[in-house]
Amino acid sequence: MNKSDNTAAFEAILGIEFHDLSLLTQALTHRSFVNENEGDGDGSDNERLEFLGDAVIDLIVADMLFRKYPHVDEGELTQLRAALVKTESLAHLGRNCRLGEFLRIGHGEELTGGRGRLTILCRAFEAVIGAIYLDQGMDSVVDFVLPPLLALLDDIIKEGAHIDARSELQERIQARLNITPDYRVTGAEGPEHEKEFRVEVAIGDRLIGSGIGGSKRAAAREAARAALKQLEAEGLPDAMSEDL
């Protein structure tokens, strides 16, 4: 398979030269492209590679956390792993390597912002990991993905992103104001299998946070995390007590 300028540019960003270019091409091919371009290549999208890459990332993350934190219990390790492999985190790693620019996606998906959609970026990143694993082996995957995962882990711990933000927000609001935060789904974009939801959380009539996620639960979690940051910055419950 001949190397295109697109493929070569992405290899340069990854710092990896593939032996089997068809693996990289498949990893970058979204199902919408296949649906709109019958007869282009072998008709394979990146979903099988995504399945493999998901498992590879899970193993690398579990091994890294197990070795890095020998005295941390299973419950906290599970929380940290969940924060590292969630859709938003892997989409962030995909953005860092400019993955969206190199995806092969259908025209309709392009028009609706598919290159920046969290679910598409997450799944494509997993597919790229699967392709690297098949082409180069586990050591190369670890060399590629472990440094950004460790940097992401530092950010997660610093921001408390592995903590159950919804429970913490509810406890704070109920303790101070004796009311329950109200979550509202305010938008959804993308096809049914790759929807992204926007959720807002309010105290009374006051909006205090919003978030986007690949599910309503994930979006609500991000909204709660944003709300906690705002509470810490502005002390909203005390300031709002006279208004509610």
Backbone as numpy.savetxt, mean C-alpha at the origin, in Angstrom:
# Nx Ny Nz CAx CAy CAz Cx Cy Cz
13.57 -11.93 -26.10 12.73 -10.73 -26.10 13.61 -9.49 -26.10
13.36 -8.56 -27.03 14.15 -7.34 -27.12 13.81 -6.39 -25.98
14.80 -5.66 -25.55 14.62 -4.73 -24.45 14.15 -3.38 -24.98
12.99 -2.91 -24.50 12.48 -1.61 -24.91 13.11 -0.52 -24.05
12.99 0.72 -24.52 13.49 1.84 -23.72 12.78 1.88 -22.37
11.48 1.57 -22.38 10.68 1.57 -21.15 11.22 0.54 -20.16
11.47 -0.66 -20.65 11.97 -1.74 -19.80 13.36 -1.39 -19.26
14.22 -0.89 -20.14 15.58 -0.55 -19.71 15.59 0.54 -18.65
14.70 1.52 -18.82 14.62 2.61 -17.84 14.18 2.09 -16.48
13.22 1.18 -16.48 12.74 0.65 -15.20 13.79 -0.25 -14.56
14.49 -1.04 -15.35 15.59 -1.85 -14.82 16.64 -0.96 -14.15
16.91 0.18 -14.76 17.91 1.09 -14.19 17.46 1.61 -12.83
16.16 1.90 -12.69 15.63 2.36 -11.41 15.71 1.26 -10.37
15.37 0.04 -10.78 15.43 -1.10 -9.85 16.86 -1.46 -9.49
17.80 -1.19 -10.41 19.17 -1.64 -10.20 19.31 -3.12 -10.46
18.45 -3.66 -11.32 18.43 -5.09 -11.62 18.30 -5.27 -13.12
19.15 -6.13 -13.71 19.02 -6.47 -15.12 18.46 -7.88 -15.23
17.29 -7.98 -15.80 16.61 -9.27 -15.87 17.23 -10.18 -16.93
17.29 -11.46 -16.61 17.69 -12.47 -17.59 16.52 -12.77 -18.52
15.32 -12.87 -17.95 14.11 -13.16 -18.71 13.22 -11.92 -18.70
13.32 -11.13 -19.77 12.57 -9.88 -19.82 11.07 -10.08 -19.84
10.62 -11.25 -20.27 9.18 -11.50 -20.31 8.58 -11.47 -18.90
9.37 -11.82 -17.89 8.89 -11.77 -16.51 8.63 -10.32 -16.09
9.55 -9.43 -16.42 9.37 -8.02 -16.06 8.19 -7.42 -16.81
8.09 -7.75 -18.10 6.97 -7.24 -18.89 5.64 -7.70 -18.31
5.58 -8.97 -17.93 4.35 -9.49 -17.33 4.04 -8.80 -16.01
5.06 -8.55 -15.21 4.85 -7.89 -13.92 4.28 -6.49 -14.09
4.60 -5.85 -15.20 4.15 -4.47 -15.45 2.83 -4.41 -16.21
2.22 -5.56 -16.49 1.02 -5.60 -17.32 -0.24 -5.80 -16.49
-1.06 -4.77 -16.45 -2.33 -4.83 -15.73 -3.38 -5.53 -16.58
-4.34 -6.16 -15.93 -5.37 -6.91 -16.67 -6.13 -6.04 -17.67
-6.27 -4.75 -17.38 -6.99 -3.87 -18.29 -6.28 -3.74 -19.63
-4.95 -3.81 -19.63 -4.18 -3.76 -20.87 -4.43 -5.00 -21.70
-4.43 -6.16 -21.04 -4.68 -7.42 -21.74 -6.08 -7.43 -22.34
-7.05 -6.94 -21.58 -8.43 -6.91 -22.07 -8.59 -6.05 -23.31
-7.81 -4.97 -23.40 -7.94 -4.05 -24.52 -6.99 -4.36 -25.67
-6.05 -5.29 -25.45 -5.04 -5.56 -26.47 -4.87 -7.06 -26.70
-5.93 -7.71 -27.12 -5.85 -9.13 -27.42 -4.85 -9.36 -28.54
-4.03 -10.38 -28.34 -3.02 -10.69 -29.36 -1.70 -9.98 -29.13
-1.62 -9.10 -28.11 -0.35 -8.44 -27.78 0.44 -9.34 -26.84
1.54 -9.87 -27.27 2.33 -10.76 -26.44 1.60 -12.06 -26.18
1.81 -12.64 -25.00 1.15 -13.92 -24.69 -0.15 -13.73 -23.93
-0.59 -12.48 -23.76 -1.86 -12.23 -23.10 -1.85 -12.42 -21.60
-0.67 -12.39 -20.98 -0.57 -12.63 -19.53 -0.53 -11.31 -18.77
-1.40 -11.19 -17.76 -1.33 -10.03 -16.88 -0.47 -10.39 -15.67
-0.40 -9.48 -14.70 0.55 -9.66 -13.59 -0.04 -10.34 -12.36
-1.25 -10.90 -12.46 -1.92 -11.39 -11.25 -1.26 -12.64 -10.67
-0.75 -13.54 -11.50 -0.06 -14.71 -10.96 1.24 -14.31 -10.27
1.97 -13.39 -10.87 3.20 -12.91 -10.24 2.90 -12.15 -8.95
1.78 -11.45 -8.94 1.35 -10.75 -7.71 1.14 -11.76 -6.58
0.48 -12.87 -6.89 0.25 -13.93 -5.90 1.57 -14.42 -5.31
2.55 -14.65 -6.17 3.85 -15.13 -5.71 4.57 -14.06 -4.90
4.59 -12.84 -5.43 5.31 -11.77 -4.75 4.75 -11.46 -3.38
3.44 -11.56 -3.24 2.80 -11.35 -1.94 3.37 -12.30 -0.90
3.51 -13.58 -1.28 4.05 -14.58 -0.35 5.52 -14.32 -0.04
6.28 -13.91 -1.05 7.71 -13.63 -0.85 7.90 -12.46 0.11
7.13 -11.40 -0.08 7.23 -10.23 0.81 6.84 -10.61 2.22
5.77 -11.38 2.38 5.36 -11.82 3.72 6.49 -12.55 4.44
7.17 -13.44 3.73 8.27 -14.20 4.34 9.42 -13.28 4.73
9.80 -12.37 3.83 10.91 -11.46 4.12 10.59 -10.58 5.32
9.38 -10.05 5.36 8.98 -9.18 6.47 8.95 -9.95 7.79
8.37 -11.15 7.77 8.29 -11.95 9.00 9.69 -12.29 9.50
10.58 -12.68 8.60 11.95 -13.03 8.99 12.68 -11.81 9.53
12.52 -10.66 8.89 13.18 -9.43 9.33 12.72 -9.03 10.73
11.41 -9.05 10.97 10.88 -8.66 12.27 11.29 -9.65 13.35
11.26 -10.93 13.03 11.64 -11.96 14.00 13.08 -11.77 14.46
13.97 -11.47 13.53 15.39 -11.31 13.88 15.66 -9.95 14.53
14.97 -8.91 14.08 15.24 -7.55 14.57 14.73 -7.35 15.98
13.62 -8.02 16.33 13.00 -7.82 17.64 12.85 -9.16 18.37
13.95 -9.69 18.90 13.91 -11.02 19.52 13.07 -11.09 20.79
12.79 -9.95 21.41 12.05 -9.97 22.68 10.62 -9.42 22.55
10.19 -9.14 21.32 8.83 -8.64 21.09 7.88 -9.81 20.91
6.70 -9.73 21.52 5.78 -10.86 21.46 5.08 -10.95 20.10
4.40 -12.08 19.89 3.77 -12.39 18.61 2.73 -11.35 18.22
1.99 -10.83 19.21 0.94 -9.87 18.91 1.48 -8.60 18.28
2.55 -8.04 18.85 3.11 -6.80 18.29 3.81 -7.06 16.97
4.47 -8.23 16.85 5.09 -8.57 15.57 4.03 -8.63 14.47
2.88 -9.18 14.79 1.79 -9.27 13.82 1.31 -7.88 13.41
1.19 -6.97 14.39 0.78 -5.60 14.07 1.79 -4.91 13.16
3.07 -5.08 13.45 4.11 -4.47 12.63 4.10 -5.04 11.22
3.95 -6.36 11.12 3.91 -6.98 9.79 2.72 -6.46 8.98
1.56 -6.37 9.64 0.36 -5.89 8.95 0.56 -4.47 8.43
1.23 -3.63 9.23 1.47 -2.25 8.81 2.44 -2.17 7.63
3.40 -3.11 7.58 4.39 -3.08 6.51 3.85 -3.61 5.19
2.95 -4.59 5.23 2.50 -5.23 3.99 1.12 -4.76 3.55
0.53 -3.80 4.23 -0.79 -3.33 3.82 -0.69 -2.62 2.47
-1.83 -2.47 1.82 -1.88 -1.88 0.48 -1.18 -0.54 0.41
-1.44 0.34 1.37 -0.88 1.68 1.33 0.65 1.65 1.42
1.19 0.75 2.24 2.64 0.67 2.40 3.33 0.18 1.13
2.80 -0.88 0.53 3.43 -1.42 -0.67 3.24 -0.47 -1.86
2.10 0.23 -1.90 1.91 1.24 -2.94 2.95 2.35 -2.79
3.27 2.71 -1.55 4.30 3.72 -1.28 5.65 3.26 -1.82
6.00 1.99 -1.61 7.26 1.47 -2.14 7.24 1.46 -3.66
6.06 1.18 -4.24 5.93 1.22 -5.68 6.14 2.63 -6.23
5.59 3.61 -5.54 5.78 5.00 -5.97 7.25 5.40 -5.90
7.94 4.91 -4.88 9.35 5.27 -4.71 10.21 4.81 -5.89
9.79 3.74 -6.57 10.55 3.30 -7.75 9.83 3.69 -9.04
8.93 4.67 -8.94 8.22 5.25 -10.09 7.47 4.20 -10.90
6.96 3.20 -10.21 6.32 2.07 -10.85 5.17 2.47 -11.76
4.36 3.42 -11.30 3.18 3.82 -12.06 3.50 4.28 -13.47
4.67 4.89 -13.66 5.06 5.40 -14.98 5.26 4.29 -15.99
5.59 3.09 -15.51 6.00 2.02 -16.41 4.95 0.93 -16.60
3.83 1.09 -15.94 2.78 0.08 -16.06 2.16 0.09 -17.45
1.80 -1.09 -17.91 1.00 -1.22 -19.14 -0.45 -1.39 -18.69
-1.24 -0.34 -18.88 -2.64 -0.38 -18.45 -3.54 0.02 -19.61
-4.80 -0.34 -19.50 -5.75 -0.03 -20.54 -6.08 1.45 -20.59
-6.64 1.87 -21.72 -6.96 3.28 -21.92 -7.98 3.77 -20.89
-8.99 2.95 -20.64 -10.01 3.35 -19.66 -9.43 3.50 -18.27
-8.54 2.59 -17.89 -7.89 2.67 -16.58 -7.00 3.90 -16.51
-6.35 4.21 -17.61 -5.49 5.40 -17.68 -6.31 6.66 -17.42
-7.48 6.74 -18.03 -8.31 7.94 -17.92 -8.85 8.14 -16.51
-8.99 7.07 -15.76 -9.53 7.18 -14.40 -8.43 7.19 -13.32
-7.19 7.47 -13.73 -6.11 7.61 -12.75 -5.53 6.31 -12.25
-5.60 5.27 -13.08 -5.12 3.96 -12.64 -3.65 3.90 -12.27
-2.84 4.72 -12.92 -1.40 4.67 -12.63 -1.07 5.09 -11.20
-1.95 5.85 -10.59 -1.71 6.29 -9.22 -2.57 5.59 -8.19
-3.40 4.64 -8.62 -4.33 4.00 -7.70 -3.57 3.06 -6.76
-3.89 3.16 -5.48 -3.16 2.39 -4.46 -3.19 0.90 -4.73
-4.37 0.36 -5.03 -4.47 -1.09 -5.22 -3.65 -1.55 -6.42
-3.66 -0.79 -7.50 -2.90 -1.17 -8.69 -1.40 -1.10 -8.40
-0.95 -0.05 -7.73 0.47 0.08 -7.41 0.93 -1.02 -6.46
0.11 -1.32 -5.46 0.46 -2.38 -4.50 0.61 -3.71 -5.21
-0.38 -4.07 -6.02 -0.36 -5.37 -6.68 0.74 -5.46 -7.72
1.00 -4.36 -8.41 2.09 -4.36 -9.38 3.45 -4.49 -8.68
3.59 -3.85 -7.52 4.84 -3.98 -6.77 5.05 -5.43 -6.34
3.98 -6.06 -5.85 4.08 -7.47 -5.49 4.47 -8.31 -6.70
3.91 -7.98 -7.88 4.24 -8.71 -9.10 5.71 -8.54 -9.48
6.23 -7.32 -9.33 7.64 -7.08 -9.62 8.51 -7.92 -8.69
8.13 -7.99 -7.41 8.88 -8.82 -6.46 8.83 -10.28 -6.90
7.67 -10.75 -7.34 7.55 -12.12 -7.82 8.45 -12.36 -9.03
8.51 -11.37 -9.93 9.35 -11.50 -11.12 10.83 -11.53 -10.75
11.25 -10.67 -9.82 12.65 -10.68 -9.38 13.00 -12.02 -8.74
12.09 -12.54 -7.94 12.33 -13.83 -7.27 12.54 -14.94 -8.30
11.69 -15.02 -9.31 11.82 -16.07 -10.32 13.07 -15.89 -11.17
13.42 -14.63 -11.46 14.53 -14.36 -12.36 15.89 -14.36 -11.67
15.92 -13.90 -10.41 17.21 -13.66 -9.75 17.40 -14.47 -8.46
16.30 -14.94 -7.87 16.41 -15.68 -6.62 16.13 -14.83 -5.39
15.99 -15.48 -4.26 15.59 -14.80 -3.03 16.61 -13.78 -2.56
17.91 -14.07 -2.69 18.92 -13.12 -2.21 18.79 -11.77 -2.91
18.52 -11.78 -4.20 18.36 -10.53 -4.93 17.11 -9.77 -4.48
16.04 -10.49 -4.19 14.83 -9.86 -3.68 15.12 -9.18 -2.36
15.80 -9.88 -1.47 16.14 -9.32 -0.16 17.00 -8.07 -0.31
18.01 -8.14 -1.18 18.88 -6.98 -1.40 18.09 -5.79 -1.90
17.09 -6.05 -2.73 16.30 -4.97 -3.32 15.29 -4.39 -2.35
14.55 -5.25 -1.65 13.38 -4.78 -0.91 13.63 -4.53 0.57
14.66 -5.13 1.14 14.86 -4.98 2.59 15.21 -3.55 3.00
16.11 -2.84 2.32 16.40 -1.45 2.75 15.17 -0.55 2.78
14.34 -0.50 1.73 13.15 0.35 1.84 12.16 -0.14 2.88
12.09 -1.44 3.12 11.21 -1.95 4.16 11.68 -1.50 5.54
12.98 -1.51 5.77 13.53 -1.06 7.06 13.28 0.44 7.26
13.43 1.21 6.19 13.15 2.65 6.29 11.67 2.88 6.58
10.81 2.11 5.94 9.37 2.21 6.17 9.02 1.79 7.60
9.70 0.77 8.10 9.47 0.32 9.48 9.80 1.43 10.47
10.90 2.15 10.25 11.25 3.27 11.13 10.14 4.32 11.15
9.59 4.62 9.97 8.51 5.61 9.90 7.26 5.11 10.60
6.95 3.83 10.43 5.76 3.23 11.05 5.85 3.32 12.57
7.01 2.98 13.12 7.19 3.02 14.57 7.16 4.46 15.08
7.80 5.35 14.34 7.84 6.76 14.74 6.43 7.36 14.78
5.59 6.98 13.80 4.25 7.54 13.71 3.20 6.70 14.43
3.62 5.55 14.97 2.66 4.67 15.63 1.64 4.10 14.67
2.05 3.90 13.41 1.11 3.48 12.38 0.67 2.03 12.54
1.35 1.26 13.40 0.96 -0.14 13.62 -0.09 -0.25 14.73
-0.37 0.84 15.40 -1.34 0.83 16.50 -2.75 0.88 15.93
-3.71 0.29 16.63 -5.11 0.30 16.20 -5.66 1.71 16.38
-5.57 2.50 15.30 -5.92 3.92 15.39 -7.41 4.13 15.68
-8.28 3.30 15.13 -9.72 3.48 15.36 -10.07 3.29 16.84
-9.49 2.26 17.45 -9.78 2.03 18.87 -9.24 3.15 19.74
-8.03 3.60 19.41 -7.42 4.66 20.21 -8.21 5.96 20.09
-8.65 6.28 18.87 -9.43 7.50 18.67 -10.74 7.43 19.44
-11.41 6.28 19.36 -12.69 6.15 20.06 -12.51 6.28 21.57
-11.46 5.67 22.10 -11.22 5.75 23.55 -10.98 7.21 23.97
-10.20 7.95 23.19 -9.91 9.34 23.55 -11.17 10.21 23.51
-11.94 10.06 22.43 -13.12 10.90 22.27 -14.19 10.57 23.31
-14.40 9.29 23.55 -15.41 8.91 24.54 -15.01 9.32 25.94
-13.70 9.23 26.26 -13.25 9.61 27.59 -13.42 11.10 27.84
-13.20 11.93 26.82 -13.25 13.38 27.00 -14.62 13.96 26.72
-15.31 13.43 25.71 -16.55 14.06 25.27 -17.78 13.16 25.39
-17.54 11.89 25.70 -18.63 10.92 25.85 -19.48 10.79 24.58
-18.83 10.90 23.41 -19.50 10.65 22.14 -18.62 9.72 21.31
-19.18 9.21 20.24 -18.46 8.27 19.38 -18.13 8.93 18.05
-16.89 8.82 17.57 -16.55 9.37 16.26 -17.45 8.77 15.18
-17.78 9.60 14.20 -18.68 9.19 13.13 -17.89 9.04 11.83
-17.91 7.83 11.25 -17.20 7.56 10.00 -18.18 7.55 8.84
-17.79 8.24 7.75 -18.66 8.30 6.57 -17.84 8.01 5.31
-18.34 7.11 4.48 -17.73 6.87 3.17 -18.15 8.01 2.25
-17.19 8.75 1.74 -17.52 9.93 0.93 -17.17 9.75 -0.54
-16.58 8.63 -0.90 -16.26 8.42 -2.31 -15.67 7.04 -2.55
-15.78 6.58 -3.79 -15.18 5.32 -4.21 -14.84 5.43 -5.69
-13.61 5.01 -6.04 -13.16 5.10 -7.42 -12.60 3.77 -7.87
-12.67 3.53 -9.18 -12.08 2.34 -9.75 -13.07 1.22 -9.97
-12.66 0.19 -10.74 -13.53 -0.95 -10.99 -13.79 -1.74 -9.72
-14.79 -2.60 -9.75 -15.24 -3.28 -8.54 -14.13 -4.04 -7.83
-13.25 -4.68 -8.57 -12.20 -5.50 -7.96 -11.00 -4.67 -7.50
-10.98 -3.38 -7.82 -9.84 -2.54 -7.43 -10.30 -1.17 -6.93
-11.40 -1.15 -6.21 -11.93 0.12 -5.72 -11.02 0.73 -4.66
-11.00 2.06 -4.66 -10.37 2.81 -3.58 -11.44 3.65 -2.92
-11.49 3.59 -1.61 -12.53 4.29 -0.86 -11.94 5.49 -0.13
-12.74 6.54 -0.02 -12.38 7.69 0.80 -13.37 7.75 1.97
-12.83 7.83 3.18 -13.64 7.87 4.39 -13.27 9.10 5.20
-14.27 9.77 5.74 -14.05 10.90 6.63 -14.54 10.54 8.02
-13.88 11.08 9.05 -14.32 10.87 10.42 -14.56 12.24 11.05
-15.66 12.33 11.79 -16.06 13.61 12.39 -16.40 13.43 13.85
-16.26 14.51 14.61 -16.75 14.60 15.98 -17.88 15.61 15.94
-19.08 15.15 16.16 -20.22 16.04 15.97 -20.28 16.49 14.53
-20.26 17.80 14.31 -20.29 18.35 12.96 -18.90 18.71 12.45
-17.87 18.44 13.22 -16.51 18.88 12.87 -15.72 17.74 12.24
-15.30 17.91 10.99 -14.44 16.94 10.32 -13.05 17.00 10.94
-12.53 15.84 11.32 -11.21 15.84 11.96 -10.20 14.96 11.23
-10.64 14.22 10.22 -9.67 13.40 9.50 -10.30 12.73 8.30
-9.47 12.41 7.30 -9.94 11.66 6.14 -8.83 10.71 5.70
-9.23 9.65 5.01 -8.24 8.67 4.57 -8.71 7.93 3.34
-7.76 7.37 2.62 -8.04 6.58 1.42 -7.46 5.19 1.61
-8.20 4.17 1.15 -7.73 2.81 1.28 -8.38 1.88 0.28
-7.80 0.69 0.16 -8.32 -0.29 -0.77 -9.57 -0.98 -0.27
-9.99 -0.70 0.94 -11.26 -1.19 1.49 -11.81 -0.10 2.39
-13.10 -0.21 2.74 -13.68 0.79 3.64 -12.97 0.76 5.00
-12.64 -0.44 5.45 -11.95 -0.56 6.74 -10.58 0.10 6.70
-9.83 -0.14 5.62 -8.50 0.46 5.50 -8.59 1.98 5.43
-9.57 2.48 4.68 -9.75 3.93 4.57 -10.13 4.54 5.91
-10.99 3.85 6.67 -11.38 4.33 8.00 -10.19 4.35 8.94
-9.33 3.34 8.82 -8.13 3.29 9.65 -7.23 4.48 9.36
-7.06 4.81 8.07 -6.23 5.95 7.70 -6.87 7.26 8.16
-8.20 7.34 8.10 -8.90 8.54 8.59 -8.69 8.71 10.09
-8.77 7.61 10.83 -8.57 7.67 12.28 -7.14 8.10 12.61
-6.18 7.58 11.83 -4.78 7.96 12.07 -4.59 9.46 11.81
-5.19 9.97 10.75 -5.09 11.40 10.46 -5.75 12.22 11.56
-6.87 11.71 12.08 -7.57 12.42 13.15 -6.73 12.47 14.42
-6.07 11.38 14.76 -5.22 11.36 15.95 -4.09 12.38 15.83
-3.52 12.48 14.64 -2.46 13.48 14.43 -3.01 14.89 14.63
-4.21 15.13 14.14 -4.80 16.46 14.28 -5.13 16.75 15.73
-5.61 15.75 16.45 -5.91 15.95 17.88 -4.65 16.30 18.65
-3.56 15.61 18.33 -2.32 15.87 19.04 -1.78 17.26 18.71
-1.99 17.70 17.47 -1.48 19.00 17.05 -2.32 20.16 17.58
-3.65 19.94 17.67 -4.54 21.05 17.99 -5.32 20.88 19.29
-5.26 19.72 19.91 -6.03 19.50 21.12 -7.52 19.68 20.90
-8.03 19.12 19.83 -9.42 19.38 19.44 -10.49 19.00 20.46
-10.38 17.85 21.13 -11.48 17.52 22.04 -11.73 18.58 23.10
-10.66 19.10 23.71 -10.85 20.13 24.73 -11.41 21.42 24.10
-10.84 21.78 22.93 -11.26 23.01 22.28 -12.69 22.93 21.78
-13.16 21.72 21.45 -14.48 21.56 20.88 -15.56 21.36 21.93
-15.17 21.11 23.16 -16.16 20.71 24.17 -17.28 21.72 24.35
-16.97 23.01 24.15 -18.02 24.02 24.32 -18.95 24.09 23.12
-18.47 23.59 21.97 -19.25 23.70 20.75 -20.21 22.53 20.57
-19.96 21.41 21.27 -20.74 20.20 21.04 -21.85 20.04 22.07
